[in-house]
Amino acid sequence: MTNKICLPPIQNLIKILLLLLVGLPVRVKAQHKPLSEGITVLKKYDKEHLYRIAMPIGGIGTGTVSLGGSGEFRDWEIMNVPAKNYSTVTTGNDAPFFSIYTKKKDEAPRSKALLGPIHFADYQHYEGRSVNHHGLPRFRNASFESTYPFGIVTLSDGTMPVNIKLLAYNPFIPGNADASGIPVAIIKYEVENISNETVEISISGNIRNFIGKDGSEYTSDWKGDYIPTGAKENKNVYRSGNNYSGIYMYSDGVDKASPAWGTMALTTPIEENEKVSYRTSSAQNEWGNALLDFWDDFSADGMLTEKTKLIDQDPMASLAVSKTLKAGEKKTFTFYLTWHFPNRFAWSKSNVGNYYSTQYADAWNVMEKEVDRLPILTQKTIEFVNALMSSSYPDVIKEAALFNLSTLRSQTVFRTEDGKMFGWEGVMDRFGSCKGSCTHVWNYEQATPYLFNSLAKTMREVEFNYAMRESGHMGFRTNLPLVEAGSGINVAAADGQMGTIMKFYREWQLSGDKDFLMKHWPKIKTALSYAWIENGWDGNQDGVMEGVQHNTMDVEYFGPNPQMQLWYLGALRAGEEMATYLKDAAFAKKCRTLFQSGSKWTDEHLFNGEYYIQKIQPPVSKASIPKGQMAGMGTKQIDNPDYQLGSGCLVDQLVGQYMAHILGLGYLVKEEHIKTTLQSILKYNKRETMFEHFNNMRSFAMGEEKALLMASWPKGGRPAIPFPYWSEVMTGFEYTAAIGMMYEGMQQEGLDVVKNIRDRYDGQKRNPFNEGECGHHYARAMASWAGIIQQSGFHFSAVDKSISFTNTAGNYFWSNGSAWGMCTIVKTDKGYQANLSVKYGNIELKKITLGKALVKELKAAVIIKENESLTFEWPTGTRN
């Protein structure tokens, strides 16, 4: 066992700790090497692919502000509600921005906004205000790079003596939800003096105190302008901490019960050889005079002159940092934007609060608690992304997996005061989309459990403790505030409920938490047994779902179909495994019997030689349908139902198998039928262009874009009114099919499907950090993380202390939701060697497997701690 220590220089940590202990201010020494140089970049976007970029920056469950492709900060969603395209003000010059002042000796100073050029699409407007900061001098050249959670904007201009790199991010450390849930946007401007002379440089951050204005309340003037309202008696005050200073923003007039009430702060670390100046207000904002007053002040000498009189209800705060750069020198200007808005109502009429607001007293307290820790958290975040980047995974797999993690930082996700995680399906521009941590949507995603298993466990707790009734009926959406066994809505979804059983098995395996399983086992059994109620999904208990099945297509399927059936088979397998572990022999046997019967029947009756189909079987009567199994959005004709699949080839008909592969539960139906079906999905559902495609619903692929359709009917027989989304394209479903293909050896075919998705989200046409479905930042798209799992062959069980990887030589990042690291596999003439390292957390291990045949069992379990590793060898000819 070897140790691999990776920590900041110990001398620096000791110095900081000693200074803090004696109460002296800590002056942080400026970095010599720009942080961006330590980040391995995954994706680059040129000037033609910046328009749609908006990368969320914020903690899990804290809200977010987004970094635009040209360096602008947009989508200000820090006040508990979505706010797409909301810039805190009426579109114009008053939105938050950063600016730079440069001065060479004996030359006139130059000032610009730290923004790239305006896109041509924003040139025309009825009053010349189509885009924020339209009137400010800008840089002529801009580009964007990212390895999420880092966004890097490069700015240059031949008229300026400097080049700029803007680096913005928030700590993201798998396994540490709290460190990944800090309400802060870290903003670093890395400035390079490209002239041959010394240059005086100042950078100023400027933001109006918009507390009370979350974008949801507004008025309009005679021109019809959107004018957000809500700010009242807002105040700004300059403060200094031990090792940082800045402007604290609060309100004396906004209702303290409002979701938009809280505090903000714009701060900067105190560094050697720099000057800090500030303004807590500006001139009264009539005819643009507030901006003019600031610009004249800043452009004169790069220093700000305090304005003590607060005139506007949303006074402008400005904070400037000034440094001197020698010829060729690089220096970093760092700013922190923190926030604290404690009142969240989500889909509830009651205030359910925010977990992050219980960790901090206000926005200033965020810096008090975290400023000294942020450099360490930053380095750990870099270690995470660089580890993933050093892996042997194709870039498109890394991109799809990493960039969709931004959904965890969006308003799609929040944590209530007690720490539980909840999610909308996605978010609309101004409100959440489809409440209740919808089970049949969140079934698909794999990012939360494999990166933050503790958060995934809270979602399972909600499903089984609060959304499920004593009968086993689990409402597929959860109401708030939570009421034990009383928070589920009145409809159960067949796929949603079966999926929760598989997800519980996953969370138990990843965590090894026996108490977690034992506590919930009676309810897991009840949830699975609910499928067997009279006239229910499998009322005759033959292992086949014949009943009325509400599902993720927002309608009910009548009769056996592959989508619901494979979820059911997967739940039976998961149930069997959990029952066996708990020595519940009778239940294990029943699950096994139903699984074998149902699997055999599915192959014999639903497989048509190319793929699996639905057999439409209407119920005897509407009265025979168990209460709570129809939502009212489906057919009104029970005897001849609309919205069915029938003989169609469905894109995610094998979603249950996708999940079973991830969980190591084996094949749910015949292996040869799985690959044939995936080949058929590719053959019949793929479109090389959308120009000839008819779609009566929503379009997420257009023009020359390539995609997998939700369904096709290659053999004819399409229902006159098929299920609603039949002609659409949605990324979460495409990922499921693509990853399924790769599990079956269709490597290139699966990669092509993923590439087609990411080509559509290219920065020019769509935002690379926002894969939509029913709303922005759709949860289902986090199925993309399963690409990492599949490519590595990763499987981990804390229950039997085992870990598995592919036997293909390479470097593989892995994460089990509480620990992560690397596995480096080398194949030589002498055999195989695997070096397993832990970079965060620790794991207890007794067995490691490469591929299907190479197994190494230890005599006793060992704990591999952070920064430690173990090496395993399998000589040629090894048999296990």
Short mmCIF file of C-alpha atoms in Angstrom, two decimals, residues 354-778:
data_model
loop_
_atom_site.label_atom_id
_atom_site.label_comp_id
_atom_site.label_asym_id
_atom_site.label_seq_id
_atom_site.Cartn_x
_atom_site.Cartn_y
_atom_site.Cartn_z
CA ASN A 354 -33.06 26.15 2.40
CA TYR A 355 -30.47 23.83 3.87
CA TYR A 356 -27.63 26.17 2.93
CA SER A 357 -29.21 29.05 4.86
CA THR A 358 -29.01 26.96 8.05
CA GLN A 359 -25.24 26.74 7.57
CA TYR A 360 -24.66 30.49 7.38
CA ALA A 361 -26.18 33.51 9.15
CA ASP A 362 -26.09 35.72 6.06
CA ALA A 363 -24.09 36.36 2.88
CA TRP A 364 -21.22 37.95 4.80
CA ASN A 365 -21.03 34.94 7.10
CA VAL A 366 -20.50 32.73 4.03
CA MET A 367 -17.17 34.47 3.53
CA GLU A 368 -16.35 34.44 7.23
CA LYS A 369 -16.70 30.67 7.28
CA GLU A 370 -15.38 29.75 3.86
CA VAL A 371 -12.80 32.26 2.64
CA ASP A 372 -9.82 30.36 4.09
CA ARG A 373 -11.21 27.02 2.91
CA LEU A 374 -11.98 28.03 -0.67
CA PRO A 375 -8.41 27.58 -1.99
CA ILE A 376 -8.33 24.02 -0.64
CA LEU A 377 -11.80 23.27 -2.03
CA THR A 378 -10.73 24.76 -5.34
CA GLN A 379 -7.70 22.50 -5.54
CA LYS A 380 -9.83 19.45 -4.74
CA THR A 381 -12.27 20.48 -7.47
CA ILE A 382 -9.39 20.78 -9.93
CA GLU A 383 -8.15 17.38 -8.81
CA PHE A 384 -11.60 15.94 -9.57
CA VAL A 385 -11.89 17.39 -13.07
CA ASN A 386 -8.28 16.65 -13.98
CA ALA A 387 -8.68 13.07 -12.78
CA LEU A 388 -11.71 12.66 -14.99
CA MET A 389 -9.93 14.39 -17.86
CA SER A 390 -6.93 12.02 -17.53
CA SER A 391 -9.27 9.06 -17.94
CA SER A 392 -9.45 6.98 -21.08
CA TYR A 393 -13.08 7.86 -21.74
CA PRO A 394 -13.95 9.42 -25.11
CA ASP A 395 -14.22 13.22 -24.86
CA VAL A 396 -17.88 13.19 -25.83
CA ILE A 397 -18.66 10.88 -22.89
CA LYS A 398 -16.80 13.24 -20.55
CA GLU A 399 -18.61 16.23 -21.99
CA ALA A 400 -22.10 14.74 -21.73
CA ALA A 401 -21.45 13.53 -18.18
CA LEU A 402 -19.72 16.64 -16.82
CA PHE A 403 -21.77 19.37 -18.47
CA ASN A 404 -25.07 17.89 -17.35
CA LEU A 405 -23.87 18.04 -13.73
CA SER A 406 -24.75 21.73 -13.99
CA THR A 407 -28.38 20.67 -13.47
CA LEU A 408 -27.51 19.96 -9.82
CA ARG A 409 -26.58 23.64 -9.47
CA SER A 410 -29.68 24.96 -11.24
CA GLN A 411 -33.06 25.80 -9.73
CA THR A 412 -34.18 22.31 -10.75
CA VAL A 413 -32.66 21.11 -7.46
CA PHE A 414 -33.04 22.33 -3.89
CA ARG A 415 -32.49 21.07 -0.36
CA THR A 416 -34.97 21.77 2.42
CA GLU A 417 -33.86 22.90 5.86
CA ASP A 418 -33.36 19.32 7.06
CA GLY A 419 -30.95 18.61 4.20
CA LYS A 420 -33.23 16.46 2.06
CA MET A 421 -32.83 16.89 -1.68
CA PHE A 422 -35.81 17.55 -3.95
CA GLY A 423 -36.12 18.27 -7.62
CA TRP A 424 -38.45 19.65 -10.20
CA GLU A 425 -38.34 17.81 -13.50
CA GLY A 426 -36.78 20.96 -14.92
CA VAL A 427 -37.53 24.67 -14.79
CA MET A 428 -39.42 27.05 -17.02
CA ASP A 429 -38.24 30.64 -17.41
CA ARG A 430 -39.96 31.87 -14.26
CA PHE A 431 -41.17 28.83 -12.32
CA GLY A 432 -40.46 25.17 -11.77
CA SER A 433 -41.61 22.52 -14.21
CA CYS A 434 -43.63 19.62 -12.82
CA LYS A 435 -43.25 19.39 -9.07
CA GLY A 436 -42.51 16.57 -6.71
CA SER A 437 -39.19 14.85 -7.51
CA CYS A 438 -41.11 12.91 -10.16
CA THR A 439 -40.06 9.29 -9.81
CA HIS A 440 -40.41 8.28 -13.44
CA VAL A 441 -38.16 11.17 -14.53
CA TRP A 442 -35.56 10.93 -11.77
CA ASN A 443 -35.37 7.14 -12.40
CA TYR A 444 -33.11 7.76 -15.37
CA GLU A 445 -30.40 9.96 -13.87
CA GLN A 446 -27.24 8.48 -12.35
CA ALA A 447 -25.25 11.58 -11.38
CA THR A 448 -26.71 12.13 -7.90
CA PRO A 449 -26.21 8.60 -6.51
CA TYR A 450 -22.74 8.10 -7.96
CA LEU A 451 -21.46 11.52 -6.96
CA PHE A 452 -23.49 12.37 -3.85
CA ASN A 453 -24.93 9.16 -2.46
CA SER A 454 -26.01 10.84 0.78
CA LEU A 455 -28.34 13.12 -1.21
CA ALA A 456 -29.74 10.22 -3.23
CA LYS A 457 -30.55 8.41 0.02
CA THR A 458 -32.65 11.36 1.18
CA MET A 459 -34.70 11.07 -2.02
CA ARG A 460 -35.33 7.38 -1.32
CA GLU A 461 -36.32 8.22 2.24
CA VAL A 462 -38.89 10.70 0.94
CA GLU A 463 -40.30 8.21 -1.56
CA PHE A 464 -40.80 5.38 0.91
CA ASN A 465 -41.54 7.30 4.12
CA TYR A 466 -43.63 10.17 2.81
CA ALA A 467 -44.87 9.58 -0.75
CA MET A 468 -46.09 6.02 -0.13
CA ARG A 469 -49.27 5.06 1.67
CA GLU A 470 -49.75 2.01 3.87
CA SER A 471 -51.33 0.21 0.92
CA GLY A 472 -48.10 0.48 -1.07
CA HIS A 473 -49.51 3.13 -3.41
CA MET A 474 -46.63 5.54 -4.05
CA GLY A 475 -47.58 8.89 -5.47
CA PHE A 476 -45.09 9.56 -8.22
CA ARG A 477 -44.85 13.17 -7.10
CA THR A 478 -44.29 14.33 -3.52
CA ASN A 479 -46.10 17.27 -1.97
CA LEU A 480 -44.50 19.64 0.53
CA PRO A 481 -44.31 20.10 3.44
CA LEU A 482 -43.72 16.45 4.21
CA VAL A 483 -46.32 14.37 6.02
CA GLU A 484 -45.40 10.77 6.81
CA ALA A 485 -47.28 8.40 4.48
CA GLY A 486 -49.32 11.34 3.29
CA SER A 487 -47.31 13.44 0.87
CA GLY A 488 -47.70 11.46 -2.33
CA ILE A 489 -50.12 12.61 -4.99
CA ASN A 490 -53.12 10.43 -5.80
CA VAL A 491 -51.60 8.67 -8.81
CA ALA A 492 -48.97 5.92 -8.83
CA ALA A 493 -46.76 5.45 -11.89
CA ALA A 494 -45.81 1.89 -12.76
CA ASP A 495 -42.34 2.80 -14.06
CA GLY A 496 -41.78 5.34 -11.30
CA GLN A 497 -42.63 2.94 -8.49
CA MET A 498 -40.66 -0.01 -9.86
CA GLY A 499 -37.73 2.29 -10.49
CA THR A 500 -37.65 3.46 -6.86
CA ILE A 501 -37.09 -0.14 -5.81
CA MET A 502 -34.12 -0.48 -8.13
CA LYS A 503 -32.81 2.89 -6.97
CA PHE A 504 -33.07 1.86 -3.34
CA TYR A 505 -31.06 -1.26 -4.12
CA ARG A 506 -28.45 0.99 -5.79
CA GLU A 507 -28.18 3.38 -2.82
CA TRP A 508 -27.88 0.46 -0.41
CA GLN A 509 -25.18 -1.23 -2.46
CA LEU A 510 -23.17 1.97 -2.88
CA SER A 511 -23.38 2.93 0.79
CA GLY A 512 -23.38 -0.49 2.44
CA ASP A 513 -25.81 0.97 4.97
CA LYS A 514 -27.50 -2.10 6.45
CA ASP A 515 -29.61 -0.01 8.84
CA PHE A 516 -30.90 2.00 5.88
CA LEU A 517 -32.09 -1.22 4.23
CA MET A 518 -33.55 -2.80 7.36
CA LYS A 519 -35.44 0.37 8.26
CA HIS A 520 -37.13 0.59 4.88
CA TRP A 521 -37.41 -3.10 3.95
CA PRO A 522 -41.05 -3.53 5.06
CA LYS A 523 -42.01 -0.57 2.87
CA ILE A 524 -39.96 -1.79 -0.07
CA LYS A 525 -41.82 -5.10 0.10
CA THR A 526 -45.13 -3.25 0.30
CA ALA A 527 -44.23 -1.08 -2.70
CA LEU A 528 -43.39 -4.12 -4.81
CA SER A 529 -46.41 -6.05 -3.56
CA TYR A 530 -48.64 -3.16 -4.66
CA ALA A 531 -48.16 -4.46 -8.22
CA TRP A 532 -50.12 -7.56 -7.17
CA ILE A 533 -53.32 -5.94 -5.92
CA GLU A 534 -56.57 -7.10 -7.56
CA ASN A 535 -56.76 -5.84 -11.17
CA GLY A 536 -53.49 -4.02 -10.60
CA TRP A 537 -50.37 -3.90 -12.70
CA ASP A 538 -49.75 -7.62 -12.22
CA GLY A 539 -52.97 -8.60 -10.53
CA ASN A 540 -52.76 -12.27 -11.50
CA GLN A 541 -49.15 -12.43 -10.25
CA ASP A 542 -47.63 -14.05 -13.30
CA GLY A 543 -44.67 -11.68 -13.61
CA VAL A 544 -46.30 -9.65 -16.40
CA MET A 545 -47.74 -6.14 -16.14
CA GLU A 546 -51.10 -6.44 -17.85
CA GLY A 547 -52.88 -3.66 -15.94
CA VAL A 548 -53.37 0.04 -16.56
CA GLN A 549 -49.92 1.59 -16.20
CA HIS A 550 -49.42 5.33 -15.82
CA ASN A 551 -45.91 6.21 -16.96
CA THR A 552 -43.39 8.81 -18.01
CA MET A 553 -45.22 9.45 -21.28
CA ASP A 554 -47.83 11.19 -19.08
CA VAL A 555 -50.54 8.72 -20.14
CA GLU A 556 -51.50 5.15 -19.29
CA TYR A 557 -50.45 2.10 -21.27
CA PHE A 558 -53.12 -0.61 -21.36
CA GLY A 559 -51.55 -4.04 -21.41
CA PRO A 560 -48.02 -5.52 -21.46
CA ASN A 561 -45.28 -3.35 -22.94
CA PRO A 562 -41.48 -3.48 -22.78
CA GLN A 563 -40.92 -0.16 -21.02
CA MET A 564 -42.97 -0.98 -17.92
CA GLN A 565 -42.25 -4.70 -18.07
CA LEU A 566 -38.47 -4.34 -17.87
CA TRP A 567 -38.75 -1.88 -14.98
CA TYR A 568 -40.88 -4.51 -13.25
CA LEU A 569 -38.44 -7.32 -13.97
CA GLY A 570 -35.61 -5.17 -12.67
CA ALA A 571 -37.53 -4.39 -9.49
CA LEU A 572 -38.16 -8.10 -8.96
CA ARG A 573 -34.44 -8.81 -9.29
CA ALA A 574 -33.54 -6.00 -6.89
CA GLY A 575 -36.21 -7.21 -4.48
CA GLU A 576 -34.85 -10.73 -4.65
CA GLU A 577 -31.31 -9.58 -3.87
CA MET A 578 -32.38 -7.46 -0.90
CA ALA A 579 -34.64 -10.23 0.45
CA THR A 580 -31.85 -12.78 0.14
CA TYR A 581 -29.45 -10.54 2.06
CA LEU A 582 -32.01 -10.09 4.85
CA LYS A 583 -32.79 -13.83 4.84
CA ASP A 584 -36.40 -13.19 3.84
CA ALA A 585 -36.50 -16.48 1.93
CA ALA A 586 -40.21 -16.47 1.14
CA PHE A 587 -40.15 -13.05 -0.47
CA ALA A 588 -36.91 -13.79 -2.31
CA LYS A 589 -38.46 -16.95 -3.75
CA LYS A 590 -41.59 -15.11 -4.86
CA CYS A 591 -39.53 -12.43 -6.60
CA ARG A 592 -37.43 -15.09 -8.34
CA THR A 593 -40.47 -17.06 -9.46
CA LEU A 594 -42.24 -13.98 -10.86
CA PHE A 595 -39.05 -12.79 -12.53
CA GLN A 596 -38.45 -16.08 -14.31
CA SER A 597 -42.07 -16.35 -15.41
CA GLY A 598 -42.26 -12.72 -16.55
CA SER A 599 -38.95 -12.77 -18.37
CA LYS A 600 -39.86 -15.90 -20.31
CA TRP A 601 -43.30 -14.51 -21.21
CA THR A 602 -41.83 -11.19 -22.37
CA ASP A 603 -39.47 -12.89 -24.81
CA GLU A 604 -42.17 -15.22 -26.10
CA HIS A 605 -44.98 -12.69 -26.50
CA LEU A 606 -43.54 -9.17 -26.87
CA PHE A 607 -40.41 -9.73 -28.95
CA ASN A 608 -41.31 -9.57 -32.65
CA GLY A 609 -37.96 -10.73 -33.97
CA GLU A 610 -36.47 -7.20 -34.07
CA TYR A 611 -37.70 -5.39 -30.96
CA TYR A 612 -40.27 -5.54 -28.18
CA ILE A 613 -43.82 -4.28 -28.71
CA GLN A 614 -46.93 -3.56 -26.66
CA LYS A 615 -49.97 -5.82 -26.58
CA ILE A 616 -52.89 -3.47 -26.03
CA GLN A 617 -55.30 -5.01 -23.52
CA PRO A 618 -58.14 -2.75 -22.36
CA PRO A 619 -59.49 -3.44 -18.84
CA VAL A 620 -62.87 -5.06 -18.34
CA SER A 621 -64.36 -1.75 -17.31
CA LYS A 622 -63.33 1.59 -15.91
CA ALA A 623 -64.71 0.53 -12.55
CA SER A 624 -62.29 -2.40 -12.46
CA ILE A 625 -59.23 -0.13 -12.55
CA PRO A 626 -57.79 0.32 -9.05
CA LYS A 627 -58.15 3.80 -7.67
CA GLY A 628 -55.03 5.88 -8.11
CA GLN A 629 -53.71 4.27 -11.29
CA MET A 630 -55.06 6.75 -13.86
CA ALA A 631 -54.06 10.40 -13.94
CA GLY A 632 -56.75 11.80 -16.21
CA MET A 633 -54.29 12.89 -18.90
CA GLY A 634 -54.67 9.75 -20.98
CA THR A 635 -57.39 8.16 -23.02
CA LYS A 636 -61.07 8.74 -22.39
CA GLN A 637 -61.94 5.53 -24.25
CA ILE A 638 -61.32 2.49 -22.11
CA ASP A 639 -62.38 -0.10 -24.70
CA ASN A 640 -60.40 1.47 -27.55
CA PRO A 641 -57.68 3.51 -25.86
CA ASP A 642 -55.71 6.33 -27.43
CA TYR A 643 -52.09 7.19 -26.58
CA GLN A 644 -50.70 3.68 -26.88
CA LEU A 645 -47.46 2.29 -28.35
CA GLY A 646 -48.79 -0.84 -30.00
CA SER A 647 -46.40 -2.26 -32.57
CA GLY A 648 -44.04 0.71 -32.32
CA CYS A 649 -40.29 0.61 -31.74
CA LEU A 650 -39.76 2.71 -28.59
CA VAL A 651 -36.44 4.46 -27.98
CA ASP A 652 -36.22 3.48 -24.28
CA GLN A 653 -38.05 0.16 -24.32
CA LEU A 654 -34.97 -1.30 -22.60
CA VAL A 655 -34.62 1.32 -19.87
CA GLY A 656 -35.01 -1.36 -17.19
CA GLN A 657 -32.12 -3.27 -18.73
CA TYR A 658 -30.03 -0.08 -18.80
CA MET A 659 -30.59 0.21 -15.05
CA ALA A 660 -29.97 -3.51 -14.45
CA HIS A 661 -26.60 -3.30 -16.23
CA ILE A 662 -25.56 -0.33 -14.10
CA LEU A 663 -26.55 -2.19 -10.93
CA GLY A 664 -25.02 -5.52 -11.94
CA LEU A 665 -28.35 -7.36 -11.85
CA GLY A 666 -27.79 -9.28 -15.05
CA TYR A 667 -30.01 -9.69 -18.09
CA LEU A 668 -33.74 -9.29 -17.58
CA VAL A 669 -34.66 -10.98 -20.86
CA LYS A 670 -32.68 -12.95 -23.43
CA GLU A 671 -29.27 -11.37 -24.02
CA GLU A 672 -29.44 -11.87 -27.78
CA HIS A 673 -32.77 -10.07 -27.94
CA ILE A 674 -31.32 -7.02 -26.17
CA LYS A 675 -28.66 -6.40 -28.80
CA THR A 676 -31.06 -7.06 -31.66
CA THR A 677 -33.51 -4.57 -30.17
CA LEU A 678 -30.86 -1.86 -29.84
CA GLN A 679 -29.80 -2.44 -33.43
CA SER A 680 -33.43 -2.00 -34.44
CA ILE A 681 -33.80 1.22 -32.45
CA LEU A 682 -30.78 2.58 -34.29
CA LYS A 683 -32.06 1.33 -37.63
CA TYR A 684 -35.62 2.58 -37.33
CA ASN A 685 -35.51 5.57 -34.97
CA LYS A 686 -32.37 7.38 -36.06
CA ARG A 687 -32.78 10.39 -38.33
CA GLU A 688 -29.82 11.82 -40.25
CA THR A 689 -31.74 15.03 -40.81
CA MET A 690 -34.98 16.50 -39.50
CA PHE A 691 -35.93 18.30 -42.71
CA GLU A 692 -38.29 15.51 -43.79
CA HIS A 693 -39.56 14.73 -40.30
CA PHE A 694 -43.10 15.57 -39.22
CA ASN A 695 -43.63 16.41 -35.55
CA ASN A 696 -46.90 17.69 -34.11
CA MET A 697 -45.42 18.34 -30.65
CA ARG A 698 -42.18 19.91 -29.38
CA SER A 699 -38.95 20.10 -31.35
CA PHE A 700 -35.60 19.49 -29.69
CA ALA A 701 -33.87 18.66 -32.95
CA MET A 702 -34.24 20.59 -36.21
CA GLY A 703 -32.73 21.13 -39.62
CA GLU A 704 -29.66 19.03 -40.35
CA GLU A 705 -29.36 17.75 -36.80
CA LYS A 706 -29.17 14.02 -36.13
CA ALA A 707 -31.24 12.34 -33.43
CA LEU A 708 -33.07 9.26 -32.19
CA LEU A 709 -36.84 9.61 -32.39
CA MET A 710 -38.97 8.54 -29.46
CA ALA A 711 -40.78 5.94 -31.56
CA SER A 712 -41.23 4.56 -35.06
CA TRP A 713 -43.58 2.02 -36.62
CA PRO A 714 -41.44 0.28 -39.27
CA LYS A 715 -43.93 -2.51 -39.68
CA GLY A 716 -46.92 -0.20 -39.82
CA GLY A 717 -49.77 -0.17 -37.35
CA ARG A 718 -49.17 3.23 -35.81
CA PRO A 719 -52.21 4.13 -33.67
CA ALA A 720 -54.24 7.02 -35.03
CA ILE A 721 -53.42 8.84 -31.79
CA PRO A 722 -50.18 7.40 -30.38
CA PHE A 723 -48.65 8.38 -27.04
CA PRO A 724 -48.08 12.17 -27.02
CA TYR A 725 -44.32 12.39 -27.50
CA TRP A 726 -44.00 9.80 -30.25
CA SER A 727 -42.40 12.12 -32.84
CA GLU A 728 -40.17 14.07 -30.48
CA VAL A 729 -36.49 13.84 -29.56
CA MET A 730 -35.37 14.06 -25.92
CA THR A 731 -31.81 13.64 -24.72
CA GLY A 732 -32.45 11.62 -21.55
CA PHE A 733 -34.10 8.88 -23.59
CA GLU A 734 -31.35 9.02 -26.22
CA TYR A 735 -28.67 8.58 -23.55
CA THR A 736 -30.49 5.52 -22.23
CA ALA A 737 -30.45 3.90 -25.66
CA ALA A 738 -26.87 4.97 -26.42
CA ILE A 739 -25.48 3.60 -23.16
CA GLY A 740 -27.49 0.44 -23.64
CA MET A 741 -25.82 0.04 -27.03
CA MET A 742 -22.36 0.40 -25.52
CA TYR A 743 -23.16 -2.22 -22.87
CA GLU A 744 -23.94 -4.61 -25.74
CA GLY A 745 -20.68 -3.97 -27.56
CA MET A 746 -22.12 -1.41 -29.99
CA GLN A 747 -19.43 1.04 -28.92
CA GLN A 748 -19.20 3.30 -31.96
CA GLU A 749 -22.95 3.32 -32.51
CA GLY A 750 -23.56 4.46 -28.94
CA LEU A 751 -20.84 7.10 -29.10
CA ASP A 752 -22.35 8.46 -32.31
CA VAL A 753 -25.73 8.90 -30.60
CA VAL A 754 -24.09 10.80 -27.73
CA LYS A 755 -22.08 12.93 -30.17
CA ASN A 756 -25.25 13.82 -32.06
CA ILE A 757 -26.78 15.10 -28.83
CA ARG A 758 -23.79 17.22 -27.91
CA ASP A 759 -23.51 18.56 -31.46
CA ARG A 760 -26.99 19.99 -30.99
CA TYR A 761 -25.90 21.75 -27.78
CA ASP A 762 -22.98 23.53 -29.41
CA GLY A 763 -23.18 27.02 -27.91
CA GLN A 764 -24.47 28.55 -31.11
CA LYS A 765 -27.85 26.81 -31.37
CA ARG A 766 -28.35 25.74 -27.75
CA ASN A 767 -26.73 26.12 -24.36
CA PRO A 768 -24.20 23.30 -23.72
CA PHE A 769 -25.13 23.43 -20.03
CA ASN A 770 -28.87 23.15 -20.44
CA GLU A 771 -30.37 20.04 -22.02
CA GLY A 772 -34.09 20.66 -22.02
CA GLU A 773 -37.17 18.49 -22.11
CA CYS A 774 -40.15 19.79 -20.15
CA GLY A 775 -38.15 22.82 -19.07
CA HIS A 776 -34.53 23.87 -18.78
CA HIS A 777 -31.91 21.73 -16.99
CA TYR A 778 -34.01 18.60 -17.24
#
